[in-house]
Amino acid sequence: MALPSGMDSAKLSEIDAKIHESIAAGELPGAVLWVESQGEIYHRAYGARSLHPEREEMTRDTIFDVASLTKVMATAPAILHLHERGLLSIDDPVAAHIPEILEAGINPRAEPVDIEPTALQTLSIRQLLSHQSGLPPSISMMTREFLGYDEGVRRAASIGLIEQPGTRFRYSDVNYILLGEIIRRVSGQPLDVYTQEHIFGPLGMTFSTYQPPESLQADIAPTEIIDGYGPIRGEVHDPTCRRMRGVAGHAGVFSTAKDVAKFCRFFLNKGVAANGTRLLDAATIDLATRTHTADELRAPRGLGWDIGSPFAYQRGENFPHAGYGHTGWTGTSIWIDPASETFVILLANRNHPAEGRSIKSLRRDIGTLAAEAVGYRDKAPTPEPTTTTQSDALDRQQTAGGDPGKVQNGIDFLADRRFDLLRGLRVGLVTNHTGIGRERRRTTIDLLHESKEVQLVRLFSPEHGIRGTADPGEMVQDGRDPLTGLEVISLYKIDDRKPTAEQLADIDALVFDIQDIGCRYYTYVSTMGLAMEAAHQHGKTFIVLDRVNPIGGETVDGPVRTGQGNDFVAYHDIPIIHGMTVGELARMFRAERGLDGLDLKIVPLRGWTRDMRFDATGLPWINPSPNIRSLTEALLYPGVALLEFTNLSVGRGTPTPFEVVGAPWITEGRLAERLLKEKLPGVYFIPIRFTPTASAYKNEDCGGVRIVITDRDRMNAVDVGLALGRAIQTDYPETFTLDEKGNTLLRQPDTHAKWLQLKSNRALRRDWDKELRHFKKRRQEYLLY
């Protein structure tokens, strides 16, 4: 949908009228509005700041107690900042930072039959952020008044579960009290100090603070009048935060509309402050503003943010559900619509001079009129679910944790967003035949070429060519795509395999959309890394359309790359099975290969969870290369391909590549017998003879084994590859070229030497175990799902 430039002044005047009507009806004494769209600002003040002891007119620079906006303006971004610094991971167990929570047990109000005994051990920071913790809404459920920050934290940590974490959305201040304490313990700074130093200060939010000083008191809008005390002014309204002496993760921040606008702009700019300083990675902003809740249709929540749930009244009826926002009890709200580069801020003190009045209808009216003011004339359609729902949990054995009907790759998500990230850009596309939409009918090339929002300039192809038909090592030449007429540059034939300055001169952004298979030496990720280097060198934006990892995102195994060798089959220091998506790898490459200045954007997956293999996604299988023709072959490839450069046939030129291994000089029965003695779990070896029609031993009769996966959850592909090499080396040491070629893909010299000595898999693993554990920690900060 193309939106008109400039805001409709008549619609803005209707907003003014609605606010005045609400003030006249006694719903609120006054308010400050800020509507901003593509740099155009509408900033107004209405009514009274205070009605007691005498009337004060509202001003545009009035300071408000923003209540629960604290969660998204202070606590959540501080957690994400620590996550990026590597000081914590959002998937850390809460108990790793607040170990006393393990003593809390189950709250007396819970139904304990539904709560697993280990629930508190596995409760994660992500679940706190997205309100899926299973903790009660408030510590006010606990009897007796209290005073002091430490006592508030103690109560939050000891209140206990009322339901199983991760099963449903339940909005809870307890979550954010705990998050505020995690920030304090991890950073060594109180929450107010950390947010001032790392969020408010760098963003230039001059009047945003906890515990506002005396010098600001006169500019603060008061809230409720308490008998014998007068109006609460300059002191936080939330009673729990007030008892915690004004600093907590769930409430306590005071701010102005101008400062809140700076914060909204920071999110719209994907983590970049007005002065150009990047405070958060763009991928982190995307992570925070995508849905993380299980019951997405009822309550889609990001990391703090409300992603257009039925409770987000401030969205109105016309803004798309792809936006995000939050509200505060005192009468504050934010809605951000990235597609139109618009945000709407309403700051009000609806609970002055007393509680009891609702402004839900006003929030809804303002959201609807603001959307109409920027060109959304029709009511937004209700979105389809895109992540696992509670009912899906019944089918987890079949679908491995996700919903096979609702997984979307990055291209599908981008298309749903009308290619907003590419609007107005000249685009170069690095892709091949695997770049397709969910319905398989349309390629990414076609979708971008036909979109009126995108100017597709040039195509770049990886190994195997733009249509994926070339054999390994076959030099694919430049050409033109027959369907679009676009120039196709073969990156595989260029000496350094990077786009050149000339090829990028008329391009603003490189887009990458290729299906990887989750293995270090599958070269598509090398192509991505080299293209990222070129984009960095020549000042181009790099956009990854993320795709699922077909072998899943949980298994991480094999030696981490070390030593010298062919870096095109070992681009980065990662293990054989990395358990990451291409988008996550791109984040790692940028951080660890000196590409800090690269403008990297990730269009994320929707509905995929790390325990899902490809056949659980419902996505159409496309052979990512000529000899990976099934998920079984993708699962075996990381192990069997270790032997690819030796003098064996790994099944190329047969109907089942990587499921058969052999050579003319191998006795099949002896090899199968030796492998079966290894008693490898989840796999069986059958002696066979086969004749490849291509590649190694073309048209020669070979003896060998067929590898049959009997339990893919127990099968370890790396162990299979090592066992194959050891068995063949045992019987054919003079013929087998494991000594010359066995380290080409293994890339671990010590392990290679012991492999030749016929050491057991357990002994081989000791060589890389320490580095693998270190990689798993490195990997955490780059994960998006």
mmCIF file of N, CA, C and O in Angstrom, residues 661-743:
data_model
loop_
_atom_site.group_PDB
_atom_site.id
_atom_site.type_symbol
_atom_site.label_atom_id
_atom_site.label_comp_id
_atom_site.label_asym_id
_atom_site.label_seq_id
_atom_site.Cartn_x
_atom_site.Cartn_y
_atom_site.Cartn_z
ATOM 1 N N VAL A 661 28.350 -45.213 0.709
ATOM 2 C CA VAL A 661 29.781 -44.917 0.698
ATOM 3 C C VAL A 661 30.517 -46.184 0.284
ATOM 4 O O VAL A 661 30.180 -47.287 0.751
ATOM 5 N N GLY A 662 31.515 -46.032 -0.597
ATOM 6 C CA GLY A 662 32.277 -47.211 -0.988
ATOM 7 C C GLY A 662 33.348 -46.904 -2.006
ATOM 8 O O GLY A 662 33.619 -45.735 -2.321
ATOM 9 N N ALA A 663 33.950 -47.985 -2.531
ATOM 10 C CA ALA A 663 35.005 -47.884 -3.544
ATOM 11 C C ALA A 663 35.188 -49.266 -4.162
ATOM 12 O O ALA A 663 34.796 -50.281 -3.556
ATOM 13 N N PRO A 664 35.788 -49.355 -5.345
ATOM 14 C CA PRO A 664 35.979 -50.669 -5.969
ATOM 15 C C PRO A 664 36.858 -51.593 -5.137
ATOM 16 O O PRO A 664 36.741 -52.823 -5.243
ATOM 17 N N TRP A 665 37.704 -51.075 -4.306
ATOM 18 C CA TRP A 665 38.655 -51.875 -3.539
ATOM 19 C C TRP A 665 38.163 -52.233 -2.128
ATOM 20 O O TRP A 665 38.909 -52.783 -1.319
ATOM 21 N N ILE A 666 36.888 -51.930 -1.835
ATOM 22 C CA ILE A 666 36.320 -52.233 -0.525
ATOM 23 C C ILE A 666 35.478 -53.504 -0.594
ATOM 24 O O ILE A 666 34.690 -53.685 -1.529
ATOM 25 N N THR A 667 35.643 -54.372 0.406
ATOM 26 C CA THR A 667 34.782 -55.548 0.567
ATOM 27 C C THR A 667 33.608 -55.142 1.442
ATOM 28 O O THR A 667 33.785 -54.826 2.627
ATOM 29 N N GLU A 668 32.434 -55.156 0.873
ATOM 30 C CA GLU A 668 31.286 -54.550 1.536
ATOM 31 C C GLU A 668 30.915 -55.239 2.847
ATOM 32 O O GLU A 668 30.575 -54.591 3.843
ATOM 33 N N GLY A 669 30.955 -56.561 2.885
ATOM 34 C CA GLY A 669 30.550 -57.260 4.091
ATOM 35 C C GLY A 669 31.464 -56.952 5.261
ATOM 36 O O GLY A 669 31.002 -56.757 6.401
ATOM 37 N N ARG A 670 32.777 -56.921 5.009
ATOM 38 C CA ARG A 670 33.731 -56.641 6.074
ATOM 39 C C ARG A 670 33.532 -55.236 6.634
ATOM 40 O O ARG A 670 33.581 -55.015 7.844
ATOM 41 N N LEU A 671 33.277 -54.245 5.752
ATOM 42 C CA LEU A 671 33.089 -52.865 6.211
ATOM 43 C C LEU A 671 31.823 -52.752 7.055
ATOM 44 O O LEU A 671 31.836 -52.121 8.125
ATOM 45 N N ALA A 672 30.737 -53.359 6.599
ATOM 46 C CA ALA A 672 29.491 -53.285 7.365
ATOM 47 C C ALA A 672 29.652 -53.934 8.737
ATOM 48 O O ALA A 672 29.179 -53.395 9.756
ATOM 49 N N GLU A 673 30.338 -55.083 8.775
ATOM 50 C CA GLU A 673 30.536 -55.773 10.048
ATOM 51 C C GLU A 673 31.333 -54.912 11.022
ATOM 52 O O GLU A 673 31.000 -54.813 12.208
ATOM 53 N N ARG A 674 32.395 -54.288 10.528
ATOM 54 C CA ARG A 674 33.227 -53.456 11.399
ATOM 55 C C ARG A 674 32.426 -52.257 11.927
ATOM 56 O O ARG A 674 32.547 -51.878 13.093
ATOM 57 N N LEU A 675 31.606 -51.648 11.083
ATOM 58 C CA LEU A 675 30.823 -50.483 11.508
ATOM 59 C C LEU A 675 29.740 -50.876 12.511
ATOM 60 O O LEU A 675 29.472 -50.139 13.463
ATOM 61 N N LEU A 676 29.123 -52.023 12.313
ATOM 62 C CA LEU A 676 28.085 -52.449 13.251
ATOM 63 C C LEU A 676 28.661 -52.718 14.639
ATOM 64 O O LEU A 676 27.966 -52.541 15.652
ATOM 65 N N LYS A 677 29.920 -53.116 14.710
ATOM 66 C CA LYS A 677 30.558 -53.322 16.003
ATOM 67 C C LYS A 677 30.731 -52.020 16.782
ATOM 68 O O LYS A 677 30.915 -52.057 17.994
ATOM 69 N N GLU A 678 30.699 -50.891 16.086
ATOM 70 C CA GLU A 678 30.805 -49.596 16.758
ATOM 71 C C GLU A 678 29.562 -49.300 17.608
ATOM 72 O O GLU A 678 29.606 -48.476 18.522
ATOM 73 N N LYS A 679 28.433 -49.954 17.271
ATOM 74 C CA LYS A 679 27.173 -49.769 18.004
ATOM 75 C C LYS A 679 26.795 -48.283 18.110
ATOM 76 O O LYS A 679 26.436 -47.786 19.180
ATOM 77 N N LEU A 680 26.861 -47.603 16.993
ATOM 78 C CA LEU A 680 26.482 -46.191 16.955
ATOM 79 C C LEU A 680 24.971 -46.069 17.102
ATOM 80 O O LEU A 680 24.222 -46.753 16.385
ATOM 81 N N PRO A 681 24.472 -45.217 17.977
ATOM 82 C CA PRO A 681 23.021 -45.103 18.165
ATOM 83 C C PRO A 681 22.333 -44.449 16.976
ATOM 84 O O PRO A 681 22.883 -43.554 16.330
ATOM 85 N N GLY A 682 21.122 -44.926 16.684
ATOM 86 C CA GLY A 682 20.273 -44.278 15.690
ATOM 87 C C GLY A 682 20.631 -44.534 14.250
ATOM 88 O O GLY A 682 20.074 -43.883 13.353
ATOM 89 N N VAL A 683 21.534 -45.509 13.981
ATOM 90 C CA VAL A 683 21.959 -45.727 12.602
ATOM 91 C C VAL A 683 22.318 -47.199 12.393
ATOM 92 O O VAL A 683 22.746 -47.888 13.333
ATOM 93 N N TYR A 684 22.098 -47.689 11.160
ATOM 94 C CA TYR A 684 22.392 -49.085 10.815
ATOM 95 C C TYR A 684 23.133 -49.107 9.479
ATOM 96 O O TYR A 684 22.917 -48.234 8.631
ATOM 97 N N PHE A 685 24.017 -50.102 9.286
ATOM 98 C CA PHE A 685 24.828 -50.182 8.065
ATOM 99 C C PHE A 685 24.527 -51.489 7.336
ATOM 100 O O PHE A 685 24.587 -52.570 7.927
ATOM 101 N N ILE A 686 24.195 -51.363 6.055
ATOM 102 C CA ILE A 686 23.857 -52.517 5.231
ATOM 103 C C ILE A 686 24.919 -52.663 4.144
ATOM 104 O O ILE A 686 25.208 -51.688 3.415
ATOM 105 N N PRO A 687 25.520 -53.868 3.989
ATOM 106 C CA PRO A 687 26.512 -54.045 2.914
ATOM 107 C C PRO A 687 25.837 -53.997 1.539
ATOM 108 O O PRO A 687 24.774 -54.602 1.340
ATOM 109 N N ILE A 688 26.400 -53.240 0.615
ATOM 110 C CA ILE A 688 25.823 -53.131 -0.732
ATOM 111 C C ILE A 688 26.942 -53.058 -1.772
ATOM 112 O O ILE A 688 28.108 -52.805 -1.445
ATOM 113 N N ARG A 689 26.548 -53.247 -3.035
ATOM 114 C CA ARG A 689 27.396 -52.911 -4.171
ATOM 115 C C ARG A 689 26.626 -51.915 -5.027
ATOM 116 O O ARG A 689 25.407 -51.998 -5.162
ATOM 117 N N PHE A 690 27.303 -50.925 -5.566
ATOM 118 C CA PHE A 690 26.648 -49.887 -6.360
ATOM 119 C C PHE A 690 27.603 -49.390 -7.436
ATOM 120 O O PHE A 690 28.829 -49.538 -7.323
ATOM 121 N N THR A 691 27.010 -48.789 -8.471
ATOM 122 C CA THR A 691 27.804 -48.273 -9.582
ATOM 123 C C THR A 691 27.427 -46.825 -9.829
ATOM 124 O O THR A 691 26.339 -46.536 -10.359
ATOM 125 N N PRO A 692 28.273 -45.864 -9.439
ATOM 126 C CA PRO A 692 27.962 -44.452 -9.693
ATOM 127 C C PRO A 692 27.938 -44.160 -11.191
ATOM 128 O O PRO A 692 28.709 -44.745 -11.970
ATOM 129 N N THR A 693 27.085 -43.273 -11.598
ATOM 130 C CA THR A 693 27.044 -42.850 -13.007
ATOM 131 C C THR A 693 27.750 -41.520 -13.205
ATOM 132 O O THR A 693 27.769 -40.985 -14.315
ATOM 133 N N ALA A 694 28.310 -40.959 -12.146
ATOM 134 C CA ALA A 694 29.034 -39.690 -12.233
ATOM 135 C C ALA A 694 30.004 -39.607 -11.071
ATOM 136 O O ALA A 694 29.978 -40.431 -10.156
ATOM 137 N N SER A 695 30.880 -38.631 -11.139
ATOM 138 C CA SER A 695 31.802 -38.315 -10.059
ATOM 139 C C SER A 695 32.785 -39.477 -9.826
ATOM 140 O O SER A 695 33.138 -40.191 -10.773
ATOM 141 N N ALA A 696 33.220 -39.667 -8.579
ATOM 142 C CA ALA A 696 34.240 -40.672 -8.271
ATOM 143 C C ALA A 696 33.778 -42.067 -8.675
ATOM 144 O O ALA A 696 32.650 -42.462 -8.379
ATOM 145 N N TYR A 697 34.672 -42.790 -9.351
ATOM 146 C CA TYR A 697 34.419 -44.162 -9.790
ATOM 147 C C TYR A 697 33.200 -44.261 -10.694
ATOM 148 O O TYR A 697 32.400 -45.204 -10.605
ATOM 149 N N LYS A 698 33.083 -43.305 -11.583
ATOM 150 C CA LYS A 698 31.988 -43.323 -12.557
ATOM 151 C C LYS A 698 32.007 -44.633 -13.340
ATOM 152 O O LYS A 698 33.028 -45.056 -13.873
ATOM 153 N N ASN A 699 30.863 -45.290 -13.372
ATOM 154 C CA ASN A 699 30.651 -46.539 -14.104
ATOM 155 C C ASN A 699 31.508 -47.712 -13.581
ATOM 156 O O ASN A 699 31.684 -48.712 -14.282
ATOM 157 N N GLU A 700 32.016 -47.603 -12.347
ATOM 158 C CA GLU A 700 32.777 -48.706 -11.752
ATOM 159 C C GLU A 700 31.962 -49.360 -10.632
ATOM 160 O O GLU A 700 31.270 -48.681 -9.877
ATOM 161 N N ASP A 701 32.093 -50.659 -10.512
ATOM 162 C CA ASP A 701 31.381 -51.404 -9.481
ATOM 163 C C ASP A 701 32.082 -51.194 -8.145
ATOM 164 O O ASP A 701 33.282 -51.436 -8.024
ATOM 165 N N CYS A 702 31.328 -50.707 -7.154
ATOM 166 C CA CYS A 702 31.902 -50.378 -5.848
ATOM 167 C C CYS A 702 31.282 -51.238 -4.752
ATOM 168 O O CYS A 702 30.081 -51.524 -4.774
ATOM 169 N N GLY A 703 32.094 -51.628 -3.786
ATOM 170 C CA GLY A 703 31.594 -52.247 -2.573
ATOM 171 C C GLY A 703 31.539 -51.214 -1.466
ATOM 172 O O GLY A 703 32.365 -50.296 -1.400
ATOM 173 N N GLY A 704 30.563 -51.339 -0.600
ATOM 174 C CA GLY A 704 30.463 -50.351 0.464
ATOM 175 C C GLY A 704 29.273 -50.619 1.359
ATOM 176 O O GLY A 704 28.834 -51.765 1.509
ATOM 177 N N VAL A 705 28.726 -49.547 1.929
ATOM 178 C CA VAL A 705 27.596 -49.680 2.851
ATOM 179 C C VAL A 705 26.525 -48.647 2.523
ATOM 180 O O VAL A 705 26.821 -47.566 2.003
ATOM 181 N N ARG A 706 25.300 -49.034 2.815
ATOM 182 C CA ARG A 706 24.205 -48.072 2.848
ATOM 183 C C ARG A 706 23.965 -47.701 4.302
ATOM 184 O O ARG A 706 23.899 -48.576 5.167
ATOM 185 N N ILE A 707 23.810 -46.389 4.554
ATOM 186 C CA ILE A 707 23.600 -45.898 5.911
ATOM 187 C C ILE A 707 22.108 -45.661 6.098
ATOM 188 O O ILE A 707 21.506 -44.868 5.355
ATOM 189 N N VAL A 708 21.532 -46.323 7.058
ATOM 190 C CA VAL A 708 20.100 -46.208 7.317
ATOM 191 C C VAL A 708 19.912 -45.551 8.685
ATOM 192 O O VAL A 708 20.414 -46.069 9.695
ATOM 193 N N ILE A 709 19.213 -44.430 8.705
ATOM 194 C CA ILE A 709 18.918 -43.766 9.972
ATOM 195 C C ILE A 709 17.706 -44.454 10.599
ATOM 196 O O ILE A 709 16.625 -44.491 10.008
ATOM 197 N N THR A 710 17.890 -44.989 11.800
ATOM 198 C CA THR A 710 16.787 -45.645 12.508
ATOM 199 C C THR A 710 16.178 -44.751 13.583
ATOM 200 O O THR A 710 15.039 -44.956 13.995
ATOM 201 N N ASP A 711 16.932 -43.786 14.059
ATOM 202 C CA ASP A 711 16.439 -42.844 15.067
ATOM 203 C C ASP A 711 17.233 -41.553 14.910
ATOM 204 O O ASP A 711 18.353 -41.435 15.409
ATOM 205 N N ARG A 712 16.655 -40.591 14.212
ATOM 206 C CA ARG A 712 17.441 -39.404 13.892
ATOM 207 C C ARG A 712 17.700 -38.520 15.110
ATOM 208 O O ARG A 712 18.613 -37.692 15.075
ATOM 209 N N ASP A 713 16.921 -38.688 16.181
ATOM 210 C CA ASP A 713 17.188 -37.925 17.388
ATOM 211 C C ASP A 713 18.432 -38.431 18.107
ATOM 212 O O ASP A 713 19.072 -37.680 18.855
ATOM 213 N N ARG A 714 18.773 -39.708 17.915
ATOM 214 C CA ARG A 714 19.953 -40.281 18.557
ATOM 215 C C ARG A 714 21.145 -40.356 17.614
ATOM 216 O O ARG A 714 22.289 -40.440 18.063
ATOM 217 N N MET A 715 20.910 -40.345 16.321
ATOM 218 C CA MET A 715 21.986 -40.440 15.350
ATOM 219 C C MET A 715 22.878 -39.201 15.399
ATOM 220 O O MET A 715 22.393 -38.071 15.403
ATOM 221 N N ASN A 716 24.199 -39.413 15.453
ATOM 222 C CA ASN A 716 25.155 -38.313 15.447
ATOM 223 C C ASN A 716 25.965 -38.393 14.164
ATOM 224 O O ASN A 716 26.780 -39.309 13.972
ATOM 225 N N ALA A 717 25.754 -37.442 13.268
ATOM 226 C CA ALA A 717 26.362 -37.505 11.936
ATOM 227 C C ALA A 717 27.886 -37.450 11.996
ATOM 228 O O ALA A 717 28.575 -38.151 11.235
ATOM 229 N N VAL A 718 28.438 -36.629 12.872
ATOM 230 C CA VAL A 718 29.898 -36.527 12.964
ATOM 231 C C VAL A 718 30.489 -37.861 13.399
ATOM 232 O O VAL A 718 31.506 -38.327 12.849
ATOM 233 N N ASP A 719 29.862 -38.526 14.373
ATOM 234 C CA ASP A 719 30.340 -39.846 14.795
ATOM 235 C C ASP A 719 30.273 -40.859 13.658
ATOM 236 O O ASP A 719 31.150 -41.728 13.524
ATOM 237 N N VAL A 720 29.227 -40.760 12.831
ATOM 238 C CA VAL A 720 29.111 -41.663 11.683
ATOM 239 C C VAL A 720 30.286 -41.459 10.731
ATOM 240 O O VAL A 720 30.925 -42.426 10.276
ATOM 241 N N GLY A 721 30.611 -40.205 10.416
ATOM 242 C CA GLY A 721 31.720 -39.923 9.514
ATOM 243 C C GLY A 721 33.053 -40.386 10.067
ATOM 244 O O GLY A 721 33.879 -40.982 9.343
ATOM 245 N N LEU A 722 33.290 -40.149 11.355
ATOM 246 C CA LEU A 722 34.543 -40.578 11.974
ATOM 247 C C LEU A 722 34.648 -42.099 11.999
ATOM 248 O O LEU A 722 35.724 -42.672 11.754
ATOM 249 N N ALA A 723 33.547 -42.783 12.288
ATOM 250 C CA ALA A 723 33.553 -44.245 12.321
ATOM 251 C C ALA A 723 33.815 -44.823 10.938
ATOM 252 O O ALA A 723 34.571 -45.812 10.789
ATOM 253 N N LEU A 724 33.199 -44.227 9.916
ATOM 254 C CA LEU A 724 33.460 -44.674 8.546
ATOM 255 C C LEU A 724 34.943 -44.557 8.210
ATOM 256 O O LEU A 724 35.566 -45.498 7.691
ATOM 257 N N GLY A 725 35.518 -43.387 8.499
ATOM 258 C CA GLY A 725 36.939 -43.187 8.191
ATOM 259 C C GLY A 725 37.824 -44.168 8.940
ATOM 260 O O GLY A 725 38.780 -44.724 8.364
ATOM 261 N N ARG A 726 37.534 -44.387 10.212
ATOM 262 C CA ARG A 726 38.364 -45.292 11.021
ATOM 263 C C ARG A 726 38.253 -46.733 10.512
ATOM 264 O O ARG A 726 39.263 -47.454 10.423
ATOM 265 N N ALA A 727 37.034 -47.161 10.189
ATOM 266 C CA ALA A 727 36.832 -48.537 9.726
ATOM 267 C C ALA A 727 37.579 -48.790 8.417
ATOM 268 O O ALA A 727 38.234 -49.837 8.250
ATOM 269 N N ILE A 728 37.492 -47.854 7.485
ATOM 270 C CA ILE A 728 38.157 -48.043 6.185
ATOM 271 C C ILE A 728 39.668 -47.927 6.348
ATOM 272 O O ILE A 728 40.437 -48.687 5.724
ATOM 273 N N GLN A 729 40.144 -47.019 7.197
ATOM 274 C CA GLN A 729 41.577 -46.886 7.447
ATOM 275 C C GLN A 729 42.139 -48.155 8.097
ATOM 276 O O GLN A 729 43.275 -48.568 7.814
ATOM 277 N N THR A 730 41.349 -48.813 8.941
ATOM 278 C CA THR A 730 41.800 -50.042 9.598
ATOM 279 C C THR A 730 42.100 -51.145 8.583
ATOM 280 O O THR A 730 43.128 -51.838 8.673
ATOM 281 N N ASP A 731 41.218 -51.303 7.598
ATOM 282 C CA ASP A 731 41.349 -52.410 6.652
ATOM 283 C C ASP A 731 42.142 -52.053 5.395
ATOM 284 O O ASP A 731 42.678 -52.950 4.733
ATOM 285 N N TYR A 732 42.242 -50.759 5.058
ATOM 286 C CA TYR A 732 42.879 -50.378 3.785
ATOM 287 C C TYR A 732 43.857 -49.217 3.992
ATOM 288 O O TYR A 732 43.800 -48.203 3.288
ATOM 289 N N PRO A 733 44.780 -49.316 4.944
ATOM 290 C CA PRO A 733 45.668 -48.180 5.237
ATOM 291 C C PRO A 733 46.568 -47.784 4.072
ATOM 292 O O PRO A 733 46.963 -46.615 3.973
ATOM 293 N N GLU A 734 46.902 -48.722 3.202
ATOM 294 C CA GLU A 734 47.793 -48.413 2.088
ATOM 295 C C GLU A 734 47.058 -47.806 0.904
ATOM 296 O O GLU A 734 47.672 -47.167 0.043
ATOM 297 N N THR A 735 45.755 -48.014 0.845
ATOM 298 C CA THR A 735 44.962 -47.554 -0.304
ATOM 299 C C THR A 735 44.179 -46.285 -0.002
ATOM 300 O O THR A 735 44.123 -45.358 -0.833
ATOM 301 N N PHE A 736 43.605 -46.231 1.150
ATOM 302 C CA PHE A 736 42.731 -45.121 1.550
ATOM 303 C C PHE A 736 43.566 -43.843 1.754
ATOM 304 O O PHE A 736 44.626 -43.893 2.389
ATOM 305 N N THR A 737 43.109 -42.730 1.226
ATOM 306 C CA THR A 737 43.870 -41.462 1.285
ATOM 307 C C THR A 737 43.435 -40.570 2.445
ATOM 308 O O THR A 737 43.456 -39.342 2.356
ATOM 309 N N LEU A 738 43.044 -41.174 3.562
ATOM 310 C CA LEU A 738 42.639 -40.380 4.720
ATOM 311 C C LEU A 738 43.788 -39.527 5.240
ATOM 312 O O LEU A 738 43.562 -38.416 5.739
ATOM 313 N N ASP A 739 45.031 -40.019 5.099
ATOM 314 C CA ASP A 739 46.177 -39.247 5.588
ATOM 315 C C ASP A 739 46.368 -37.970 4.791
ATOM 316 O O ASP A 739 46.693 -36.917 5.348
ATOM 317 N N GLU A 740 46.137 -38.003 3.480
ATOM 318 C CA GLU A 740 46.351 -36.828 2.633
ATOM 319 C C GLU A 740 45.153 -35.876 2.635
ATOM 320 O O GLU A 740 45.326 -34.650 2.591
ATOM 321 N N LYS A 741 43.968 -36.420 2.656
ATOM 322 C CA LYS A 741 42.770 -35.601 2.430
ATOM 323 C C LYS A 741 41.799 -35.537 3.612
ATOM 324 O O LYS A 741 40.806 -34.806 3.575
ATOM 325 N N GLY A 742 42.075 -36.258 4.676
ATOM 326 C CA GLY A 742 41.109 -36.347 5.768
ATOM 327 C C GLY A 742 40.911 -35.069 6.555
ATOM 328 O O GLY A 742 39.893 -34.910 7.236
ATOM 329 N N ASN A 743 41.882 -34.143 6.479
ATOM 330 C CA ASN A 743 41.739 -32.893 7.239
ATOM 331 C C ASN A 743 41.198 -31.748 6.393
ATOM 332 O O ASN A 743 41.024 -30.646 6.893
#
